mmCIF file of C-alpha atoms and ligand atoms in Angstrom:
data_model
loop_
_atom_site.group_PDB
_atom_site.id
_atom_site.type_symbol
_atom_site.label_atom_id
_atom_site.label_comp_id
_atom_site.label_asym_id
_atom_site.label_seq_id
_atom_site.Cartn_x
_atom_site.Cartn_y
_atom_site.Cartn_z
ATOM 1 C CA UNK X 1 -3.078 15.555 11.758
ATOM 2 C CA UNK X 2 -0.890 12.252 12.669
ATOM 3 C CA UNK X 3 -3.027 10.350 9.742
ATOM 4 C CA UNK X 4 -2.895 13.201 7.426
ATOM 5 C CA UNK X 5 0.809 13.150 7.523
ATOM 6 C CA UNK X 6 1.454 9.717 7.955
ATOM 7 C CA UNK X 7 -0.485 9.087 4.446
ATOM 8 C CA UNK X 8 0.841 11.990 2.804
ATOM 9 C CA UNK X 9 4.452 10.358 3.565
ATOM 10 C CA UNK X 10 3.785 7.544 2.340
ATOM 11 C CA UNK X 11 2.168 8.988 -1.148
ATOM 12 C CA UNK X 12 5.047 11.507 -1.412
ATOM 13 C CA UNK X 13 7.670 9.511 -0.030
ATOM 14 C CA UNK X 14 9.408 12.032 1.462
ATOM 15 C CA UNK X 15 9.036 14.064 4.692
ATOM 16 C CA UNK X 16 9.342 18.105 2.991
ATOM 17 C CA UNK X 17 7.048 16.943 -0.184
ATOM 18 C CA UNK X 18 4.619 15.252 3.068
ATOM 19 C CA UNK X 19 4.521 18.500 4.935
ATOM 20 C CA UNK X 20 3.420 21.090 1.568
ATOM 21 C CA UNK X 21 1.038 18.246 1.014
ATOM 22 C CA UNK X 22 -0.408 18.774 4.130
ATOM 23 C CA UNK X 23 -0.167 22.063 5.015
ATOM 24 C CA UNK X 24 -1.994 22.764 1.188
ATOM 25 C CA UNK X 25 -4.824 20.291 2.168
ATOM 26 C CA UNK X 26 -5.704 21.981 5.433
ATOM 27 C CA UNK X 27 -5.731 25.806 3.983
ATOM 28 C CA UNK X 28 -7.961 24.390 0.707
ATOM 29 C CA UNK X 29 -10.076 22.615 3.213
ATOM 30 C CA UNK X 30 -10.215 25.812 5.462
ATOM 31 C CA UNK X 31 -11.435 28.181 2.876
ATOM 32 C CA UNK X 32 -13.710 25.632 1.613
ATOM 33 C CA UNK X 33 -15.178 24.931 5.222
ATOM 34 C CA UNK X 34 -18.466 25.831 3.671
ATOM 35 C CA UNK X 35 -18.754 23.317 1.304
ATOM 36 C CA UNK X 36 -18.594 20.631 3.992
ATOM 37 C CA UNK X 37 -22.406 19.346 4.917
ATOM 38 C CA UNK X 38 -21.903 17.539 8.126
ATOM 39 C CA UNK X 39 -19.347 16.718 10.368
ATOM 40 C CA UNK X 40 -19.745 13.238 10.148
ATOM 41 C CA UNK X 41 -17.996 12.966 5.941
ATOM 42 C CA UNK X 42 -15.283 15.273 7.587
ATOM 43 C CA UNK X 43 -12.545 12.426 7.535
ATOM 44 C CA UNK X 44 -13.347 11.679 4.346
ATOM 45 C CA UNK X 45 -13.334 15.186 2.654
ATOM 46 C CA UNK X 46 -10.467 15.881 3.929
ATOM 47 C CA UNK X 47 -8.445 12.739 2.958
ATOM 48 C CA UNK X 48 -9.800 13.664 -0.483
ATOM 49 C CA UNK X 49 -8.549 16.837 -0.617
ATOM 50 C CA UNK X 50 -5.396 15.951 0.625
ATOM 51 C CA UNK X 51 -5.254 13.145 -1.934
ATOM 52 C CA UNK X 52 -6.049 15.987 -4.378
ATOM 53 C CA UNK X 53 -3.358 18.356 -3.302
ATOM 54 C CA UNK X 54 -1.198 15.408 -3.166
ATOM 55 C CA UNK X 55 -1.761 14.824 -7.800
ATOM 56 C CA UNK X 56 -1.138 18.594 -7.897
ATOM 57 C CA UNK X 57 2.063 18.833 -6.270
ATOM 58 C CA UNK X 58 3.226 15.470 -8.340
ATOM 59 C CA UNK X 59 2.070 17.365 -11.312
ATOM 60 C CA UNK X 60 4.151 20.268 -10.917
ATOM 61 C CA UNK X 61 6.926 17.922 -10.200
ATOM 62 C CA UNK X 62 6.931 15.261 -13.008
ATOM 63 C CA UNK X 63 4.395 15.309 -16.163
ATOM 64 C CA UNK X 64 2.567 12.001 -16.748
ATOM 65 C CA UNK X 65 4.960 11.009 -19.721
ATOM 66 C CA UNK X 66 7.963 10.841 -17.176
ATOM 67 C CA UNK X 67 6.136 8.878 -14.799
ATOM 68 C CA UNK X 68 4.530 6.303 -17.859
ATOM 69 C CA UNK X 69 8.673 6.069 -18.447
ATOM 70 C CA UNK X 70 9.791 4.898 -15.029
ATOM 71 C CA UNK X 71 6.775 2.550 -14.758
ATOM 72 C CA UNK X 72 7.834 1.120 -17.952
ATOM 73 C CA UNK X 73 11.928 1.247 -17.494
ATOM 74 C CA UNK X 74 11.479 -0.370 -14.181
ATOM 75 C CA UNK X 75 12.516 -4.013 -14.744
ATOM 76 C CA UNK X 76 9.389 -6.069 -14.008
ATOM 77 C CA UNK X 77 9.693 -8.515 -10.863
ATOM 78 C CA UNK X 78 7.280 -11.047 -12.750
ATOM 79 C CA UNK X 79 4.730 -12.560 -10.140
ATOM 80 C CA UNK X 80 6.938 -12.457 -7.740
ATOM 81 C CA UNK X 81 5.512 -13.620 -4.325
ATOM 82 C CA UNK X 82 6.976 -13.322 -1.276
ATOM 83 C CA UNK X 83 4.542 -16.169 0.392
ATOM 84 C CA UNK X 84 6.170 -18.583 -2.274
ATOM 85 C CA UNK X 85 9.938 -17.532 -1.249
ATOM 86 C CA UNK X 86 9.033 -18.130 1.984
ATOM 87 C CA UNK X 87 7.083 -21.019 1.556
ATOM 88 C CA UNK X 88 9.604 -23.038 0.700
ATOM 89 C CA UNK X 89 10.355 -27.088 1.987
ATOM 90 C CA UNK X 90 14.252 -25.883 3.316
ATOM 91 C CA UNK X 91 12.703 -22.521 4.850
ATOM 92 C CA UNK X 92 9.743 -24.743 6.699
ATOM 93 C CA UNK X 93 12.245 -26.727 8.639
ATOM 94 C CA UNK X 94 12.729 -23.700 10.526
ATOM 95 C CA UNK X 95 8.652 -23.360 11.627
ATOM 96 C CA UNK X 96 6.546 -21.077 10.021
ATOM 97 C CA UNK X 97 8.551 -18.795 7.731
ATOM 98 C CA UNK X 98 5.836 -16.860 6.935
ATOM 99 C CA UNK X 99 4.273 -15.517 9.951
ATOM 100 C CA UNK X 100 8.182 -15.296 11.673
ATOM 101 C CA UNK X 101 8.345 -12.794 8.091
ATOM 102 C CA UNK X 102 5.487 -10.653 9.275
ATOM 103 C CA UNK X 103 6.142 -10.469 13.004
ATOM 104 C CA UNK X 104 9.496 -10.096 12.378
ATOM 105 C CA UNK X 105 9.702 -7.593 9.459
ATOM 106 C CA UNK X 106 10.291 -4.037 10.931
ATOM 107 C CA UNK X 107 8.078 -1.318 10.057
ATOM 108 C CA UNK X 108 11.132 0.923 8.620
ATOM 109 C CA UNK X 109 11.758 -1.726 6.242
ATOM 110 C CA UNK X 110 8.448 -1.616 4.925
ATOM 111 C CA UNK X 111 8.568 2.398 4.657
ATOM 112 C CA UNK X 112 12.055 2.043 2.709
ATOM 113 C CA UNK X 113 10.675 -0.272 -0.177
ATOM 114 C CA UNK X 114 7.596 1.350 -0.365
ATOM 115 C CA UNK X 115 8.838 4.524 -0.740
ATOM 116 C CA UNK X 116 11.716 3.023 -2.795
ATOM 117 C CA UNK X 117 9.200 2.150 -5.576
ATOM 118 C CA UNK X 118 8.877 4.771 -8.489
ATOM 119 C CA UNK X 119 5.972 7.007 -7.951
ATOM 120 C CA UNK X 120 3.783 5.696 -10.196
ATOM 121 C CA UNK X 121 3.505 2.223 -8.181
ATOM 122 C CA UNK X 122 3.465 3.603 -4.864
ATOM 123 C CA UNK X 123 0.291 5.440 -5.375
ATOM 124 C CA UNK X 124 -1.492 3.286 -6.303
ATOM 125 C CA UNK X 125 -0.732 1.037 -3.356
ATOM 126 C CA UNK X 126 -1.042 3.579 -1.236
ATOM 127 C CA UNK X 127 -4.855 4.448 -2.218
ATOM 128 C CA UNK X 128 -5.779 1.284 -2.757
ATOM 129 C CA UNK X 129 -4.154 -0.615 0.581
ATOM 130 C CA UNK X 130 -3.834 2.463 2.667
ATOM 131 C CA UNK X 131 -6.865 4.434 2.082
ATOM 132 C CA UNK X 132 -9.255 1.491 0.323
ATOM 133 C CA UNK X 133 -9.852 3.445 -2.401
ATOM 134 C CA UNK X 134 -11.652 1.712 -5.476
ATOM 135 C CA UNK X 135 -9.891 1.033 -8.853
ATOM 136 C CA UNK X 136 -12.413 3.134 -10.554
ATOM 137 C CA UNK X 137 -11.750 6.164 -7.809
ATOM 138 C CA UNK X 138 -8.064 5.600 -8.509
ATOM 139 C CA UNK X 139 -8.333 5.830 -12.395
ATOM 140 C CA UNK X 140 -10.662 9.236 -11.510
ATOM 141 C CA UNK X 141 -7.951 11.160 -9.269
ATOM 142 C CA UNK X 142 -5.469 10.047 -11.094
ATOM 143 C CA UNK X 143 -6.626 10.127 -14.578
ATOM 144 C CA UNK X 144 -5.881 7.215 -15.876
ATOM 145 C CA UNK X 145 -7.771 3.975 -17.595
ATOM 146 C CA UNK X 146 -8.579 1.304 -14.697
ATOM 147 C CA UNK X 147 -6.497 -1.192 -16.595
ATOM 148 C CA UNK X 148 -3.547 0.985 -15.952
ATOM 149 C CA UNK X 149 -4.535 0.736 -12.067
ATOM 150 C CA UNK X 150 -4.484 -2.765 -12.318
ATOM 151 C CA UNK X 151 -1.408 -3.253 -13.860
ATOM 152 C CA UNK X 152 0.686 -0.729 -11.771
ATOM 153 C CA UNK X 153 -0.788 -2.810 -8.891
ATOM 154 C CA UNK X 154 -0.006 -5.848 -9.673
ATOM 155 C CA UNK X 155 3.422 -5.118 -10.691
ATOM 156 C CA UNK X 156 3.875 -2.306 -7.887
ATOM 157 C CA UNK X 157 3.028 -5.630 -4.850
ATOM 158 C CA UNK X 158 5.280 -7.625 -7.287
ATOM 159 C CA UNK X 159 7.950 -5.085 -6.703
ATOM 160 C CA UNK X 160 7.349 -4.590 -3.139
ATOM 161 C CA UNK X 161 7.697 -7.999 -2.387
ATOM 162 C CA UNK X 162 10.739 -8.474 -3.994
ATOM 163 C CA UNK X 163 12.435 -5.736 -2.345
ATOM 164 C CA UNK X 164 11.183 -6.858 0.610
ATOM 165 C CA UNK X 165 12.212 -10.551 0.238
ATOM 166 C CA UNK X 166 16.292 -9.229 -0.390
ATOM 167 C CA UNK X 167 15.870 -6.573 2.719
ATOM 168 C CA UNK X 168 15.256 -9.724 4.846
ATOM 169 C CA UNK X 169 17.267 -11.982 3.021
ATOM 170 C CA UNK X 170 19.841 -9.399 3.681
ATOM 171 C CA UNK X 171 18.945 -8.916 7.244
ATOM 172 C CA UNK X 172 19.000 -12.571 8.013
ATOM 173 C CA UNK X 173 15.486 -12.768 8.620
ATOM 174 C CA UNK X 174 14.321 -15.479 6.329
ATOM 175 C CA UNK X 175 15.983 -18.277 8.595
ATOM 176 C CA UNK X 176 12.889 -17.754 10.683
ATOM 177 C CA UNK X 177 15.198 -15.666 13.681
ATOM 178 C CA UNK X 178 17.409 -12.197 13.345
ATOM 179 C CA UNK X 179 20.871 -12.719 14.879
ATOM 180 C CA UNK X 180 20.481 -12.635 18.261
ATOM 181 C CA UNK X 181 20.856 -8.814 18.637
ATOM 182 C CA UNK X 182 17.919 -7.509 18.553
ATOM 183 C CA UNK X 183 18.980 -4.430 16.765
ATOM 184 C CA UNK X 184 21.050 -5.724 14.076
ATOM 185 C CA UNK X 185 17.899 -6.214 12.000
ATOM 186 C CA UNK X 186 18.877 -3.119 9.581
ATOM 187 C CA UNK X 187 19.941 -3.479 6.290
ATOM 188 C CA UNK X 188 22.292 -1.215 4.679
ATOM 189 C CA UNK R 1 -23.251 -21.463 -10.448
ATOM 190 C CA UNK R 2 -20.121 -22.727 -12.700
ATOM 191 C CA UNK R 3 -17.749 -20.713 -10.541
ATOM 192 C CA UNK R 4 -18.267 -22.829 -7.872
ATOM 193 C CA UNK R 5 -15.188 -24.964 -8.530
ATOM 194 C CA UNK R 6 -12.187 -22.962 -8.360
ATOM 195 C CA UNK R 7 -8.657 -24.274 -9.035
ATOM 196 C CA UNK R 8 -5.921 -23.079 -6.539
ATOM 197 C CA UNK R 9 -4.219 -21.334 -9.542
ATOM 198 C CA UNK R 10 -7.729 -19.404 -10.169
ATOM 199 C CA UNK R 11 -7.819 -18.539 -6.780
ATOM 200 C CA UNK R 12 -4.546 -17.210 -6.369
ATOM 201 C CA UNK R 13 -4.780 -15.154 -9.897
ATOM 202 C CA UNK R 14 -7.675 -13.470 -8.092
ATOM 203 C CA UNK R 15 -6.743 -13.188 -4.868
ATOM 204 C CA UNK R 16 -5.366 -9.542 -4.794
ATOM 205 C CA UNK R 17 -8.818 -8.268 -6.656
ATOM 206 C CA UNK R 18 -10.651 -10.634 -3.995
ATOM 207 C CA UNK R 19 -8.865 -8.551 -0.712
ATOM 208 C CA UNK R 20 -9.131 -5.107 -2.944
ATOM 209 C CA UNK R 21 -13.069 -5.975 -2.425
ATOM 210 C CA UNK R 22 -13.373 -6.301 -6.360
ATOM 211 C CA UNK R 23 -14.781 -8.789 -7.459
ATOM 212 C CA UNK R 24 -18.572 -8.941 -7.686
ATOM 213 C CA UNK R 25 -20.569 -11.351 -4.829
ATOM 214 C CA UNK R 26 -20.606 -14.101 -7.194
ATOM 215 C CA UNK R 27 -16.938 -14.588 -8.204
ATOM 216 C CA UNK R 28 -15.868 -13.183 -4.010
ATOM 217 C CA UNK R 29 -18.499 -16.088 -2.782
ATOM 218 C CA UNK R 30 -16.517 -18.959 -4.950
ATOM 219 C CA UNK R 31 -13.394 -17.860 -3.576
ATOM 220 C CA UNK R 32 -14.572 -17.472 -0.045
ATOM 221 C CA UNK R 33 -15.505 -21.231 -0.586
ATOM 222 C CA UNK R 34 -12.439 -22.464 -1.783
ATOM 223 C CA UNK R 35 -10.361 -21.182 1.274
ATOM 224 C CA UNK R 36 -12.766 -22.486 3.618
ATOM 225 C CA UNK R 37 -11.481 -26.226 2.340
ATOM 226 C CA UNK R 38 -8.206 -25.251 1.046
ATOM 227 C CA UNK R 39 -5.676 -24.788 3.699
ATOM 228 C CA UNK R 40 -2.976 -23.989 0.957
ATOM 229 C CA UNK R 41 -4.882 -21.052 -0.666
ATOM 230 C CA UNK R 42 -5.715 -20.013 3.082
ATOM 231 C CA UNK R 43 -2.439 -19.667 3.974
ATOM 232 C CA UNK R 44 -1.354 -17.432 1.431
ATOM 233 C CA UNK R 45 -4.641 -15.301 1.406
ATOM 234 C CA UNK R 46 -4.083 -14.719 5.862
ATOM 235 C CA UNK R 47 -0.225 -13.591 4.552
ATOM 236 C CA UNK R 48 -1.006 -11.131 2.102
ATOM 237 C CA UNK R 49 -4.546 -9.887 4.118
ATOM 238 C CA UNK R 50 -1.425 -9.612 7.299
ATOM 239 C CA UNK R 51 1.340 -8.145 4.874
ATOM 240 C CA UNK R 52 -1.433 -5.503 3.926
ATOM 241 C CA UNK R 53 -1.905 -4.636 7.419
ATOM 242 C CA UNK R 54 1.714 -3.842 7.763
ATOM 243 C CA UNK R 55 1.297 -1.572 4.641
ATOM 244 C CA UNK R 56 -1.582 0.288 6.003
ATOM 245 C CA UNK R 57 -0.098 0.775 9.376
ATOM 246 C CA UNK R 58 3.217 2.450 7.281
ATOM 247 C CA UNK R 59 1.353 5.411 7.212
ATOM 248 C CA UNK R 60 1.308 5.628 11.070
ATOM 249 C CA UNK R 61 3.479 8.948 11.276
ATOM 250 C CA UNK R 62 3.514 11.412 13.968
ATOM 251 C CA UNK R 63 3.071 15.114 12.519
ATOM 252 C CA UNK R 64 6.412 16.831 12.807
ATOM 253 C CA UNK R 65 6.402 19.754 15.313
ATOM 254 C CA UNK R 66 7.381 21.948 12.410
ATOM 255 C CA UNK R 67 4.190 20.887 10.158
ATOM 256 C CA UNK R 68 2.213 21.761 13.571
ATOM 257 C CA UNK R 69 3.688 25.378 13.714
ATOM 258 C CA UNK R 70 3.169 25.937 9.892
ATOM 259 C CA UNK R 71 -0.327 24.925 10.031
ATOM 260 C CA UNK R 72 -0.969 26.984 13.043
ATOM 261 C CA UNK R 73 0.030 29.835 10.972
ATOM 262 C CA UNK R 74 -1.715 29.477 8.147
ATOM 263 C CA UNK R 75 -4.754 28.937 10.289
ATOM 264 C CA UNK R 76 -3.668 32.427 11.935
ATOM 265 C CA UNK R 77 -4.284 34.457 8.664
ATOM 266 C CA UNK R 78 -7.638 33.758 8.556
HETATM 267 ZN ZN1 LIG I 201 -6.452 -23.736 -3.130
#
């Protein structure tokens, strides 16, 4: 239930959309117990009809047009690349900028920016990074051309980053150590 | 093979396809080559395959205890 939810959050972005989501996925995939073969595809099915459930609900909520029109207002962050802003000579003075980033980076953050990102990008992260979905299973649930999964992606980590790099630019992180109180890491 | 001898700049264009486990064997082989010798391209492939872990582990969430009572009730009906 945990991973159902977790996922769901992350696809909807917010926790009421994540609990309909959820709680629609397990009665489908209770009345449709019979169509299940063995117990062993269970975690699969069911990720699949809660990725299902998931594009209904977003249908109701927005029509395709309104989400091709944020993807497309959204200013584009270019290649940005996070590596490269950290990679940098006066940032390397201070160690390894890089993995201090990752170890240091708290998991909130990464929630925020992800579910910051207009729907259209986070879903496709979220399938492809969370649940390792293909491009072409992607461009089947969510009915549109593969290109179009590749670009959203590419753009969508582009976007990420970014945010990513001014939440710890923000939170003093990128000089390799957080002020020295442990808990003054968040951001406003 | 003519793929054998990547650039860093090829490599890097790829890389996200490469860790989304889409490129076929031939093109994934070249670049699995390349950051064997190039500590540079290495780098950056261990952050993003490490930033992607972070990702995935976002959707670590415990169930709400509401979610848990709603579900029990649907589950009652039937
Ligand atoms: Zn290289």
């Amino acid at each position: 239930m945990d991973r159902l939810y977790g996922t769901a959050l992350r696809l909807t972005g917010n926790p009421d959309d994540a609990e309909d989501v959820v709680a629609e996925a397990v009665s489908k995939a209770w009345s449709k117990l019979d169509d299940l073969r063995d117990l062993e595809s269970m975690e699969g099915w069911l990720f699949r009809i809660l990725n299902n459930s998931f594009v209904s609900l977003w249908r109701r909520r927005k029509t395709r047009d309104e989400v091709e029109r944020e993807a497309v207002e959204t200013s584009d962050a270019g290649g940005f690349s996070l590596f490269q802003q950290l990679h940098q000579p006066f940032l390397l003075w201070w160690g390894t900028p890089e993995q201090e980033f990752l170890n240091d980076v708290l998991q909130e953050d990464l929630q925020k920016a992800l579910d910051a990102l207009p729907d259209g990008f986070r879903v496709v992260i979220v399938l492809v990074e969370v649940q390792g979905y293909t491009y072409e299973e992607v461009s089947a649930l969510l009915e549109i051309p593969v290109g179009t999964v590749r670009s959203r992606l590419s753009r969508g980590r582009a976007l990420l980053q970014k945010a990513l790099w001014h939440q710890a630019s923000e939170a003093g992180l990128v000089h390799g150590r957080r002020p020295s109180d442990g808990g003054a890491g968040e951001s406003t | 093979m003519s793929e054998d001898k990547l650039s860093c700049e090829e490599v890097i264009e790829q890389l996200f396809t490469y860790l989304d486990g889409e490129l076929d064997h031939v093109h994934s082989a070249a670049i699995d080559r390349h950051l064997e010798r190039c500590r540079d391209c290495f780098s950056r492939a261990e952050f993003e395959k490490r930033l992607r872990e972070r990702i995935r582990a976002s959707a670590r969430a415990k169930a709400p205890d509401s979610l848990h009572r709603r579900i029990k009730g649907l589950l009652d009906q039937y």
